XYZ file of C-alpha atoms in Angstrom:
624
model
C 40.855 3.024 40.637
C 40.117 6.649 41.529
C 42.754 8.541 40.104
C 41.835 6.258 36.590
C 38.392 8.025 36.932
C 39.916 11.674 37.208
C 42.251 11.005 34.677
C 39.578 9.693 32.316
C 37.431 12.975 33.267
C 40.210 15.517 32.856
C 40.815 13.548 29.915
C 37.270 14.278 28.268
C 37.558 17.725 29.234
C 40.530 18.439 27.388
C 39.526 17.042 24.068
C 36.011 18.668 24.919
C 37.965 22.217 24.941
C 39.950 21.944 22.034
C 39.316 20.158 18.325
C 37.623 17.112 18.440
C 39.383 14.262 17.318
C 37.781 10.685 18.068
C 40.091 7.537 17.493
C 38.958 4.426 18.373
C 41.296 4.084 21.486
C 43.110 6.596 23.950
C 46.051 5.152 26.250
C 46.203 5.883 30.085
C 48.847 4.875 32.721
C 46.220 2.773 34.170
C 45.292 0.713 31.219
C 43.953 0.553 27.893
C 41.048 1.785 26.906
C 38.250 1.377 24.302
C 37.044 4.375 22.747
C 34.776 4.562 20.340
C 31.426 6.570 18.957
C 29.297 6.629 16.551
C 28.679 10.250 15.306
C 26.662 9.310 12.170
C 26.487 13.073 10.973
C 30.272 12.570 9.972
C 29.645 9.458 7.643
C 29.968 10.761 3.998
C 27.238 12.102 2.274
C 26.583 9.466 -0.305
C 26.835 6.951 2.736
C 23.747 8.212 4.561
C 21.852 8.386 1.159
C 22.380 4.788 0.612
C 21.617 3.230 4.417
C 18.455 5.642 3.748
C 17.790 3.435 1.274
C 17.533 0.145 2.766
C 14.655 1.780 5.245
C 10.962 2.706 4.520
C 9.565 6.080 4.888
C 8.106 5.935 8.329
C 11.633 4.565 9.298
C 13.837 7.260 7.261
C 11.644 9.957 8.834
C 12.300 8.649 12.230
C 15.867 8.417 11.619
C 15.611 12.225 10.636
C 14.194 13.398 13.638
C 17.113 11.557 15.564
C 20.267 12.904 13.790
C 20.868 15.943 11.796
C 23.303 14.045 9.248
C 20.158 11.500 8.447
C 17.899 15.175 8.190
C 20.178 16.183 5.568
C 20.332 12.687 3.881
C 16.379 12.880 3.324
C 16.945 15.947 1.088
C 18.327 14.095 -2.107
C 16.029 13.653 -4.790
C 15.920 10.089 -4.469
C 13.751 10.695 -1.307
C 12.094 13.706 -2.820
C 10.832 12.044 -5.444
C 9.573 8.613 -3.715
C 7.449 10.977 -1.021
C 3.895 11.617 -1.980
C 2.433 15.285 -0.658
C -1.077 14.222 0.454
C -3.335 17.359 1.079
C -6.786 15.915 2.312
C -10.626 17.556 2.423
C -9.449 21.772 2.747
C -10.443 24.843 0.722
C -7.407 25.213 -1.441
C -6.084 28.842 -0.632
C -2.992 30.556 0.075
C -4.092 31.615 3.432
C -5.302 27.922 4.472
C -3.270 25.784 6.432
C -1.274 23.437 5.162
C -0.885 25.776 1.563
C -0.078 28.839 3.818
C 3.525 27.022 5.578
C 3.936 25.120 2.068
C 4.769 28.103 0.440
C 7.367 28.906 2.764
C 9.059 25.062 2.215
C 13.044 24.678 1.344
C 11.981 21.628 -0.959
C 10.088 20.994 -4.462
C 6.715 18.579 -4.253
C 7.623 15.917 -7.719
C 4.427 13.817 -6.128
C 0.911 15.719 -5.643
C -2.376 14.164 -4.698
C -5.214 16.081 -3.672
C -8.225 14.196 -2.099
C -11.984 15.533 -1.511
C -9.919 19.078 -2.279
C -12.704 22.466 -2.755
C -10.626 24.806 -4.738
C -10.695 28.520 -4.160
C -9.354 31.439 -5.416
C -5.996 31.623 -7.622
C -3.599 30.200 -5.255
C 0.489 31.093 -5.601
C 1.052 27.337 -4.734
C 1.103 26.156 -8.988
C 3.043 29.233 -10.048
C 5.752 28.269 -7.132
C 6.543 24.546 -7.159
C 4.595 23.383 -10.654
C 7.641 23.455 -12.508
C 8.649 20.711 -9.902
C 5.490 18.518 -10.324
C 6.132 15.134 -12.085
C 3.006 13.281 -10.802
C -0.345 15.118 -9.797
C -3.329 13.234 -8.607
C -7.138 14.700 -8.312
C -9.338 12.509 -5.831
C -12.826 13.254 -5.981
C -12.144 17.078 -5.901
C -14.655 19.682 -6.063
C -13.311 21.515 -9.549
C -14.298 22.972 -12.827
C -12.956 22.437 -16.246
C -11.085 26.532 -16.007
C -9.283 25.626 -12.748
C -7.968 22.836 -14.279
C -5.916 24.431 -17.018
C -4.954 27.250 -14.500
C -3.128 24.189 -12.645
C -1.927 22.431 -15.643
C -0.321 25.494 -17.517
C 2.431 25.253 -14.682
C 2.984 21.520 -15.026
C 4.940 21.353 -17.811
C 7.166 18.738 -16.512
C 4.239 16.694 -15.923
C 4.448 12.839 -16.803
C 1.675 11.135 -15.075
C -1.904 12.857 -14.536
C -5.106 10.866 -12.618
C -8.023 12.398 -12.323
C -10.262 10.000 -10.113
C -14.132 10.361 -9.330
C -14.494 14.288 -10.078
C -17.869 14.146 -11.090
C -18.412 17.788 -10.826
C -15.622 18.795 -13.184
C -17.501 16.861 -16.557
C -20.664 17.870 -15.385
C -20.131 21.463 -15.822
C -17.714 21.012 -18.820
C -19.168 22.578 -21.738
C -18.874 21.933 -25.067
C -18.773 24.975 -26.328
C -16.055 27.756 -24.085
C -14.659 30.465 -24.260
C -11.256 30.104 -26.389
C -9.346 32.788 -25.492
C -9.225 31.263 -21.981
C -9.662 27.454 -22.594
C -6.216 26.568 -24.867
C -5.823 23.056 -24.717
C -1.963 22.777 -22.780
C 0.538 20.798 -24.329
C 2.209 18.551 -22.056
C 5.434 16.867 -24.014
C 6.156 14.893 -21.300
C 2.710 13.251 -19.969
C 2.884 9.512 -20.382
C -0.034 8.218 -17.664
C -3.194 9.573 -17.621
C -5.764 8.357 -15.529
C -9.632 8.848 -15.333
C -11.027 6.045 -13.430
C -14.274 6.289 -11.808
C -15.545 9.335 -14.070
C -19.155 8.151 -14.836
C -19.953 11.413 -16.519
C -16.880 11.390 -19.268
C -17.912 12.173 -22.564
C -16.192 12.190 -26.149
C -15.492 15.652 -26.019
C -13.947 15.392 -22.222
C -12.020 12.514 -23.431
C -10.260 13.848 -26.827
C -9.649 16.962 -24.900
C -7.404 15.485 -21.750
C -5.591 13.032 -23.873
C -5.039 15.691 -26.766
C -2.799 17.261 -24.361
C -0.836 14.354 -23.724
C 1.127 13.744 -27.849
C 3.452 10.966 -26.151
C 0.906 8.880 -23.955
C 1.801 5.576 -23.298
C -0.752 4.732 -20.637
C -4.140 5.129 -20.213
C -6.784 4.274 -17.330
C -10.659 4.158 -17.896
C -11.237 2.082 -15.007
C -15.031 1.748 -13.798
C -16.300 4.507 -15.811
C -18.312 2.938 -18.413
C -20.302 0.901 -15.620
C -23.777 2.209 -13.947
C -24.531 3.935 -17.243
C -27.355 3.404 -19.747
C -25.954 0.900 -22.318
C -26.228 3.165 -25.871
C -24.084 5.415 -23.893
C -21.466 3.082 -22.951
C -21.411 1.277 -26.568
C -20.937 4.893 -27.482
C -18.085 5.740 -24.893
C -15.932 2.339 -25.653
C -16.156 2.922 -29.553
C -14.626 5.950 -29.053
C -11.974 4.571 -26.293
C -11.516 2.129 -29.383
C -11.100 4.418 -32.222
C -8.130 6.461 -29.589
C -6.274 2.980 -29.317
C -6.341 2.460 -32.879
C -4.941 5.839 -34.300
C -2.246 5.433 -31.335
C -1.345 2.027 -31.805
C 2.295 2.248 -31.812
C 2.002 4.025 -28.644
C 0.045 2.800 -26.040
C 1.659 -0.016 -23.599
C -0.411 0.132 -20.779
C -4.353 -0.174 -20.654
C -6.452 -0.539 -18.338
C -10.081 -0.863 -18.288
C -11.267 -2.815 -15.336
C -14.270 -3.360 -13.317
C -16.650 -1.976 -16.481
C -18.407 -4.608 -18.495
C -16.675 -5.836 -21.330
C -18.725 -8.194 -24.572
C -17.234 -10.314 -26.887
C -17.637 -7.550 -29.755
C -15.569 -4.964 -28.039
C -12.638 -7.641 -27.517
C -13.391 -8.643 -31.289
C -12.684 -4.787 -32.114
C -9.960 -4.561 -29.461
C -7.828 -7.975 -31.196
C -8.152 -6.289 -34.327
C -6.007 -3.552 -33.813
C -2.574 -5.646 -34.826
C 0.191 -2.747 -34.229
C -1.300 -2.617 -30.378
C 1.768 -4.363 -28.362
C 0.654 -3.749 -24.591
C 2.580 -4.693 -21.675
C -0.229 -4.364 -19.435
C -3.971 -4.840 -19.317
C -6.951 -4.601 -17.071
C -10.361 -5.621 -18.064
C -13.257 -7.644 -16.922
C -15.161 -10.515 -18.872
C -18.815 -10.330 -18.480
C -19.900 -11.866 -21.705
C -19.886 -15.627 -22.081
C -17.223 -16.817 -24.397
C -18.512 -18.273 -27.728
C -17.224 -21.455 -29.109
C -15.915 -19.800 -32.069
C -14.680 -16.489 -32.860
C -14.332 -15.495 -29.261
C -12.897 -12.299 -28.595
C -10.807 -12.966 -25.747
C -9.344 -15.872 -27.168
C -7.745 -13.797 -30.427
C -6.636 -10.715 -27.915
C -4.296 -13.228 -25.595
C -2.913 -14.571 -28.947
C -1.825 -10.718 -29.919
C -0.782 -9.906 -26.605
C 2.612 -12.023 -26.192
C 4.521 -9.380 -24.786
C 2.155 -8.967 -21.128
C 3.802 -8.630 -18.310
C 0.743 -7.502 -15.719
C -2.411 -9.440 -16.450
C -5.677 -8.274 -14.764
C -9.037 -9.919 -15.174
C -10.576 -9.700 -11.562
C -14.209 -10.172 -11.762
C -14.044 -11.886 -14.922
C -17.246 -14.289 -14.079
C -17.655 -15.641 -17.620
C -13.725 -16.645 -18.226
C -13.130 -20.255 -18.144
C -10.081 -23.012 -18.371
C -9.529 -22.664 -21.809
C -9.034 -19.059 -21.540
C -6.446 -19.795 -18.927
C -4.891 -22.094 -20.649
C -4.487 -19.651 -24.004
C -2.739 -17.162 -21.469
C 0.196 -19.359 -19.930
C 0.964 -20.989 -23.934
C 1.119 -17.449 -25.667
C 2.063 -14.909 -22.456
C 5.496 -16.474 -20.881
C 7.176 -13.024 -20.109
C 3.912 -12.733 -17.466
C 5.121 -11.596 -14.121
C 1.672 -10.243 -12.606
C -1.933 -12.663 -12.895
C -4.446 -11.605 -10.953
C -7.525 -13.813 -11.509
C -9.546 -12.671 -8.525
C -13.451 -13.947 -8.062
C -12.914 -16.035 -11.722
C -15.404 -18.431 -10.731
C -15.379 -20.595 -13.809
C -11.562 -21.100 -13.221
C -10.958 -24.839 -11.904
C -8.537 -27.132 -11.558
C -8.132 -27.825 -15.119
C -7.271 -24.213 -15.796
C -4.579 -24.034 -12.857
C -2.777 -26.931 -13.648
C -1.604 -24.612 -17.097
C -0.004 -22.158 -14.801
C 3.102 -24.297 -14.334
C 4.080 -22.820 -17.635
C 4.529 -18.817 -16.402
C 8.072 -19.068 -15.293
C 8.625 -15.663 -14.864
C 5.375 -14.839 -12.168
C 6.084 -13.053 -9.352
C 2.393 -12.484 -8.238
C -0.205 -14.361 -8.789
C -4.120 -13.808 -6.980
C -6.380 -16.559 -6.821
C -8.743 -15.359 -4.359
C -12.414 -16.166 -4.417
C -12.153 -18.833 -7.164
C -13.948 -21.024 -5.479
C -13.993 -24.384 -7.816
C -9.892 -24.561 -6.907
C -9.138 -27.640 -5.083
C -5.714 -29.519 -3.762
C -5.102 -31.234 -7.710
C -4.546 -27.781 -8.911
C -2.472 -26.081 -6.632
C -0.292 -29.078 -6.171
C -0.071 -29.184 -10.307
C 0.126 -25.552 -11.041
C 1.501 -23.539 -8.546
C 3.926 -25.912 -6.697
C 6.307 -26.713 -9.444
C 10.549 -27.064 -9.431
C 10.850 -23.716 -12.026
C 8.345 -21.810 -8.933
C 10.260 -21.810 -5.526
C 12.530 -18.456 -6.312
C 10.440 -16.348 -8.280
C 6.915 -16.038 -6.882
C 6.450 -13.453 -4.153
C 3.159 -12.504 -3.992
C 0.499 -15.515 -3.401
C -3.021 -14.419 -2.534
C -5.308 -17.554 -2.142
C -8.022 -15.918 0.253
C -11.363 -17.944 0.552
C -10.378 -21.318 -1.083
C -12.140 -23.362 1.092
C -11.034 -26.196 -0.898
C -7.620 -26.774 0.016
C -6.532 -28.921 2.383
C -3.997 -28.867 5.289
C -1.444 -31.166 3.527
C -1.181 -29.013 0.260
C -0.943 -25.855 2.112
C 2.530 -27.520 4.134
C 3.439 -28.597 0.587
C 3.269 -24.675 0.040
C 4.663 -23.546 3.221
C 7.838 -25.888 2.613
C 8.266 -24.949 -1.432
C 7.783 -21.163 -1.735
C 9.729 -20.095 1.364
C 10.568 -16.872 -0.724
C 7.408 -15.149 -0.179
C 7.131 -11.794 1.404
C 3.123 -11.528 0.685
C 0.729 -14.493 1.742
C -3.159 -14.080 1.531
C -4.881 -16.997 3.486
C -8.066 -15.038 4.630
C -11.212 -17.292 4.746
C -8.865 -20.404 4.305
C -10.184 -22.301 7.306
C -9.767 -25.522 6.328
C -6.231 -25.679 5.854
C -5.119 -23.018 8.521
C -4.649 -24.584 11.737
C -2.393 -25.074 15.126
C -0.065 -27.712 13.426
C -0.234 -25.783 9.694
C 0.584 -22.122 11.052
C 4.039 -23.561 12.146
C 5.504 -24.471 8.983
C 4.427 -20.776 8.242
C 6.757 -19.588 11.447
C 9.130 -22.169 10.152
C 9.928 -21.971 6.354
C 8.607 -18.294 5.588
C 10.384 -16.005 7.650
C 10.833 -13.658 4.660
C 7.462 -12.490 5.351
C 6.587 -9.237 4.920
C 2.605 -9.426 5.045
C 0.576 -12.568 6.008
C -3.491 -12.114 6.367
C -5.205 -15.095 8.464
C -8.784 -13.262 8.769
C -11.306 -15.628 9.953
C -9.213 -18.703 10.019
C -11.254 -19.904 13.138
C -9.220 -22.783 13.804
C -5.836 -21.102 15.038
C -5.208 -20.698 18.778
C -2.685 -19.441 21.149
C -1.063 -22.513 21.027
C -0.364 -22.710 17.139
C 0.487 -18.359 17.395
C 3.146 -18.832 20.387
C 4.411 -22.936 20.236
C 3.822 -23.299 24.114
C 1.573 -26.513 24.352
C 0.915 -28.140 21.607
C -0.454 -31.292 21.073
C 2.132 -32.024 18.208
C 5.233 -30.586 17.843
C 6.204 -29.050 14.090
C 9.772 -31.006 14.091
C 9.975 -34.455 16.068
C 13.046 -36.111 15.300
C 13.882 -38.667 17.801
C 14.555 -36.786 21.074
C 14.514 -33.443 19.350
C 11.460 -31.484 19.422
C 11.323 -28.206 17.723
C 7.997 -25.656 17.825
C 8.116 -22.027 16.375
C 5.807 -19.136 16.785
C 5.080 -15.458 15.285
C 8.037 -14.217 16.349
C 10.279 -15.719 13.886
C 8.552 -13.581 11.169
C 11.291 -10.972 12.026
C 10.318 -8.744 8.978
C 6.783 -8.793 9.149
C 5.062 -5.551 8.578
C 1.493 -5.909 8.318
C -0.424 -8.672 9.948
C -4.589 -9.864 10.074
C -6.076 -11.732 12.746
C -9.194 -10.470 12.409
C -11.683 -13.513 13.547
C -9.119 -15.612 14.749
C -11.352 -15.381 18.680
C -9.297 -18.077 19.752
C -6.067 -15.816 20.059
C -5.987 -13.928 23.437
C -3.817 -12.195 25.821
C -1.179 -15.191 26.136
C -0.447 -14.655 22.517
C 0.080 -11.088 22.707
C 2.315 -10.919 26.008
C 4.581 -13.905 25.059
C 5.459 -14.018 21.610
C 4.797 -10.808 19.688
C 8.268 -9.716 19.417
C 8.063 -7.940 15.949
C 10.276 -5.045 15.705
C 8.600 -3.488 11.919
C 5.672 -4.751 12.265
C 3.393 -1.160 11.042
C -0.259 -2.404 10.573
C -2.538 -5.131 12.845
C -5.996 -6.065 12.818
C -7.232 -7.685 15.535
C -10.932 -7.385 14.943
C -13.604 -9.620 17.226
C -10.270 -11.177 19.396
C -10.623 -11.571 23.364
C -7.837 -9.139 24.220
C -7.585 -6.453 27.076
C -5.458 -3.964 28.901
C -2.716 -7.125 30.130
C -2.071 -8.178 26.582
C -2.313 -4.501 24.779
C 0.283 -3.426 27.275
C 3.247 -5.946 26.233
C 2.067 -4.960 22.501
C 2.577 -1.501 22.491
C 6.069 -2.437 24.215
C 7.240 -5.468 21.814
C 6.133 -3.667 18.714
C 7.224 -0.085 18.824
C 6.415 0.618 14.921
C 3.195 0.340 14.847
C 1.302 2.981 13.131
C -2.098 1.248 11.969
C -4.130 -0.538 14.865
C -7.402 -2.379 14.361
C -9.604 -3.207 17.854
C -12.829 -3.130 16.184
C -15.380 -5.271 18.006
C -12.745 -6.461 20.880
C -15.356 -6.094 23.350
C -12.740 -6.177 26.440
C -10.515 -2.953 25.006
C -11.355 -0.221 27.485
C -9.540 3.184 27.989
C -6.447 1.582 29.997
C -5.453 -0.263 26.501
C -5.825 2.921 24.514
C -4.011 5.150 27.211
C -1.296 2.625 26.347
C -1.416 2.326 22.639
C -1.531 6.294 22.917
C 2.188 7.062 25.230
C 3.841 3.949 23.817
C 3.424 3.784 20.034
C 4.754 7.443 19.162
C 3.592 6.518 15.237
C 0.443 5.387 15.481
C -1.216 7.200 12.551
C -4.581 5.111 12.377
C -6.567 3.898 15.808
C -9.698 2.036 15.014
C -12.385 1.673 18.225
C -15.628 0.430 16.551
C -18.319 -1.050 18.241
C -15.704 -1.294 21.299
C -18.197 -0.901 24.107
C -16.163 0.073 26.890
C -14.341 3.253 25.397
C -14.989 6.750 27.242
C -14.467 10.412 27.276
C -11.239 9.452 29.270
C -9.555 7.584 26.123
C -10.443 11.011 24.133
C -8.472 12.567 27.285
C -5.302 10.373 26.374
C -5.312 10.638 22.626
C -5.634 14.422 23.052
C -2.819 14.570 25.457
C -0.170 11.732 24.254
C -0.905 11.674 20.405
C 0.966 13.616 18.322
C 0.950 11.771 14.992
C -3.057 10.158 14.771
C -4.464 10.894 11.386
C -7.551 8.642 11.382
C -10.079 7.790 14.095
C -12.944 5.588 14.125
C -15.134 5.521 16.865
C -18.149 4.704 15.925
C -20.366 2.397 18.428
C -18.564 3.550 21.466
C -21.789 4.987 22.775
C -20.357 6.050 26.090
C -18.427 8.844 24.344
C -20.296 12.273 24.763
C -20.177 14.684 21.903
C -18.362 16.900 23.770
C -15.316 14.820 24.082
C -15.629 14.172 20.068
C -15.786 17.725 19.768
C -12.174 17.956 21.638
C -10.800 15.567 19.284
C -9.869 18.597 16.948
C -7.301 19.967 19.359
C -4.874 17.219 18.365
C -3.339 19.208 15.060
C -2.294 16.140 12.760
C -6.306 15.068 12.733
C -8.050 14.557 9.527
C -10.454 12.508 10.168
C -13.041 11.193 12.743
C -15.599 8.247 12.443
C -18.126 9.638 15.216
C -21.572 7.396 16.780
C -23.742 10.480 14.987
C -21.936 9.041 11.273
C -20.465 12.747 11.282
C -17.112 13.217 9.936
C -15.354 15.409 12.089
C -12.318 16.352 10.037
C -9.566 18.966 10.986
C -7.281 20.701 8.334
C -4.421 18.843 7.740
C -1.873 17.476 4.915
């Protein structure tokens, strides 16, 4: 057996020395021999691109860092185009950090958003990679109305713009400029633009944004008619009005959500016949008269709706409802979130939308067992829906929610936060059981579960009894689950955590107000190595020991919320400084035996941006 070992080492040092050439097996006197390895950085080109695929961004970057082929995969514009440059709360200058090593980047930026961004002086960053720039976001930046065409003027391939709660930009925008410097740019190929949240928008602001946009297709005035006097928003919506009418033909998307909305302006709204939109936002606050309603004469023009919002809607009732699933049957998106005139009635319509994918009855309160049963779980239902968000129904009842469980096993999303009633040891298992396409499951405050119903060790009642054959699942079956709530579920403890929390992608968990400590955090951190959002808020046994092992075992963890947890000190600061090389976000506020100075050391770890302190100071470090 000895001279097989030198002969297999002289072996390997031959083909070391000369040209590699790997086959999957090599022949010795001895025996025969396996050999085989995976060098990944000789798969073809178009190979990597497409495994990259299959993976999420956290995932593909991780893959990067481990092998130079998979580095070189993550430069095809596929992946270029699906990543998002976030630059968050700096001075915007070429000699700032992160715009000072940007300029110096191998790549082009199609994706842009700036958040709570001050803007300096004129910075090389536009003139270099603008030309690159598809989609550019502004998020509640600090800018005036000149900056703003300095930015554009580079973005000609621009085709989707959002400029979100920059109050300071229409304040200071004058009516009356200078034109030599204030041309209107022309941007051919702008087909989103957003201004959502802009409370301070005017008609001139408005005509002048989407003037520079001659083939818009989509437009977003979300929440910034609401807060205002009311002659001013009449004012503003006539105007938004008059826009939709002289671009008829061209606008598909609209949204204008969480504003106020009468029966006149959807009067106005129905009469503009050539406006075919395949999406729609708004919010009905104005009761619905008996005749000549508004609402009633926009659903019958709008057959071609795909996406359907009407969250907040508190004066839309059944018939309503009903109008929507007899004229809309290409809808794929209804979100009918805190409709609180919806009932049973209403649902039981639903069964008509054959085509929904996602559908959000949260908060409508007067929803009981007759309509799910009738609406929702229907033959035509089980492959289609994904997305089912039925958060605070308190009136549905264990036996419909197995009913669900069993029929629409092809859900990746499942909201069942507040659902207390019907969320318990025996129901969870036909979750573990039927579901295991999961992708996202929320059980806040569903008081009822235990460890029992979260692992399947001691139950009461098995799920499956079938003669001598008893079957009981647990959380662990959810093999693709990626983002989980347990927030108020105080029954769940340690036992949970160390025996069944096997989840290899799971990224995001909440366990707010849950009896954990340092024995159950440990087999967490080791069980779930993707974590990158953790929520411990109110877990009044997490101490340092559980985040000194969150901190050298979960290598992504991005987000790390403490509040409130009363045991935290200086020396979890110590670990997070020391082992954490990817945190982002920190919230530590109520941890009262952290000194300032320790807070203050936070700022050493580089990827920081940004610190919930006891003091309700934002300690924030520049980052991207």
């Amino acid at each position: 057996m000895s001279e097989f070992f030198r002969k297999l080492l002289e072996k390997q040092a031959e083909t070391e020395s000369t040209v590699t050439v790997r086959n999957k097996y090599e022949w010795f006197e001895d025996g025969f021999i396996f050999w085989f390895e995976p060098y990944f950085e000789y798969l073809p080109y178009e190979v990597m691109v497409e495994l990259l695929k299959y993976l999420n961004a956290s995932d593909r970057n991780a893959m990067a860092q481990a092998c130079k082929g998979f580095y070189e995969g993550l430069k095809h514009p596929y992946f270029l185009r699906s990543t998002c440059l976030h630059i968050h709360e700096i001075e915007f200058e070429d000699n700032v950090e992160p715009v000072r090593s940007l300029l110096t980047a191998f790549r082009f930026f199609p994706n842009v958003k700036l958040t709570k961004i001050t803007f300096g002086n004129r910075s090389d960053f536009w003139a270099e990679f603008g030309e690159s720039i598809e989609e550019l976001t502004f998020d509640n930046c600090v800018m005036w109305k000149q900056k703003l065409l300095s930015i554009l003027r580079y973005t000609y391939r621009l085709k989707r713009l959002t400029i979100e709660d920059c109050p300071d930009l229409f304040r200071s925008w004058k009516i009356i400029e200078n034109v030599t410097v204030m041309l209107c740019p022309t941007l051919p190929q702008l087909r989103h633009i957003g201004l959502a949240g802009n409370n301070k928008l005017e008609e001139h602001h408005f005509d002048f944004i989407v003037g520079m946009a001659p083939k818009l297709e989509s437009l977003d005035v979300s929440n910034c008619f609401k807060g205002i006097d009311a002659a001013h928003r009449f004012k503003m919506l006539g105007h938004v009005l008059r826009f939709l009418t002289d671009h008829q033909h061209d606008i598909r998307h609209f949204f204008i959500g969480d504003t106020p909305i009468d029966n006149l302006f959807l009067r106005h709204l129905a009469d503009i016949k050539g406006l075919r939109l395949s999406s729609l936002s708004l919010m009905v606050c104005d009761k619905v008269p008996s005749t000549e309603a508004g609402i009633i004469d926009l659903i019958r023009l709008q057959t071609n709706l795909t996406y359907l919002d009407l969250s907040k809607s508190l004066e839309l009732h059944d018939s309503c409802l009903i109008e929507i699933c007899k004229c809309m049957p290409m809808l794929e998106t209804l979100i009918l979130n805190r409709c609180w005139m919806i009932t049973d009635y209403g649902i039981l319509a639903i069964k008509k939308l054959n085509r929904l994918k996602h559908i959000d009855l949260t908060n409508c309160d007067r929803i009981s067992d007759t309509g799910i049963m009738g609406g929702l779980l229907t033959h035509n239902r089980q492959r289609r829906l994904r997305k089912l968000y039925l958060g605070l129904l308190t009136n549905i009842g264990e036996v419909v929610f197995t009913k669900i469980s069993f029929e629409l096993n092809n859900l990746t999303v499942l909201d069942l936060g507040g659902c207390s009633n019907c969320i318990n040891d025996r129901s969870i298992q036909y979750i573990f059981y039927h579901m295991t396409g999961l992708q996202e499951l929320n059980l806040d405050c569903c008081a009822k579960l235990t460890d029992a119903g979260i692992t399947g060790i001691d139950l009461p009642e098995c799920a499956i009894s079938i003669w001598d054959i008893q079957m009981t699942f647990s959380i662990s079956d959810l093999k693709r689950l990626r983002i989980l709530n347990l927030s108020g579920c105080y029954r769940v403890t340690d036992h949970s955590l160390r025996t069944k929390f096997q989840l290899q992608e799971l990224k995001e968990l909440i366990l707010n107000r849950l009896q954990i400590s340092d024995l159950g955090v440990e087999m967490l951190a080791v069980n779930c190595p993707s974590l990158e959002i953790i929520d411990f808020s109110e877990c009044q046994n997490v101490n340092d020991r559980c985040v000194e092992i969150i901190s050298k075992n979960c290598t992504r963890i991005t987000t790390l919320k403490l509040q409130n947890c009363s045991e935290i000190t200086d020396e979890a600061m110590d670990h997070l400084i020391k082992h954490c090389t990817t945190l982002k976000h920190l919230n530590i506020r109520g941890c009262y035996k952290i000194s300032a100075e320790a807070e203050a050391r936070l700022v050493t770890i580089r990827t920081l941006r940004h610190v919930l302190s006891n003091e309700r100071e934002e300690i924030a470090s520049d980052g991207k």
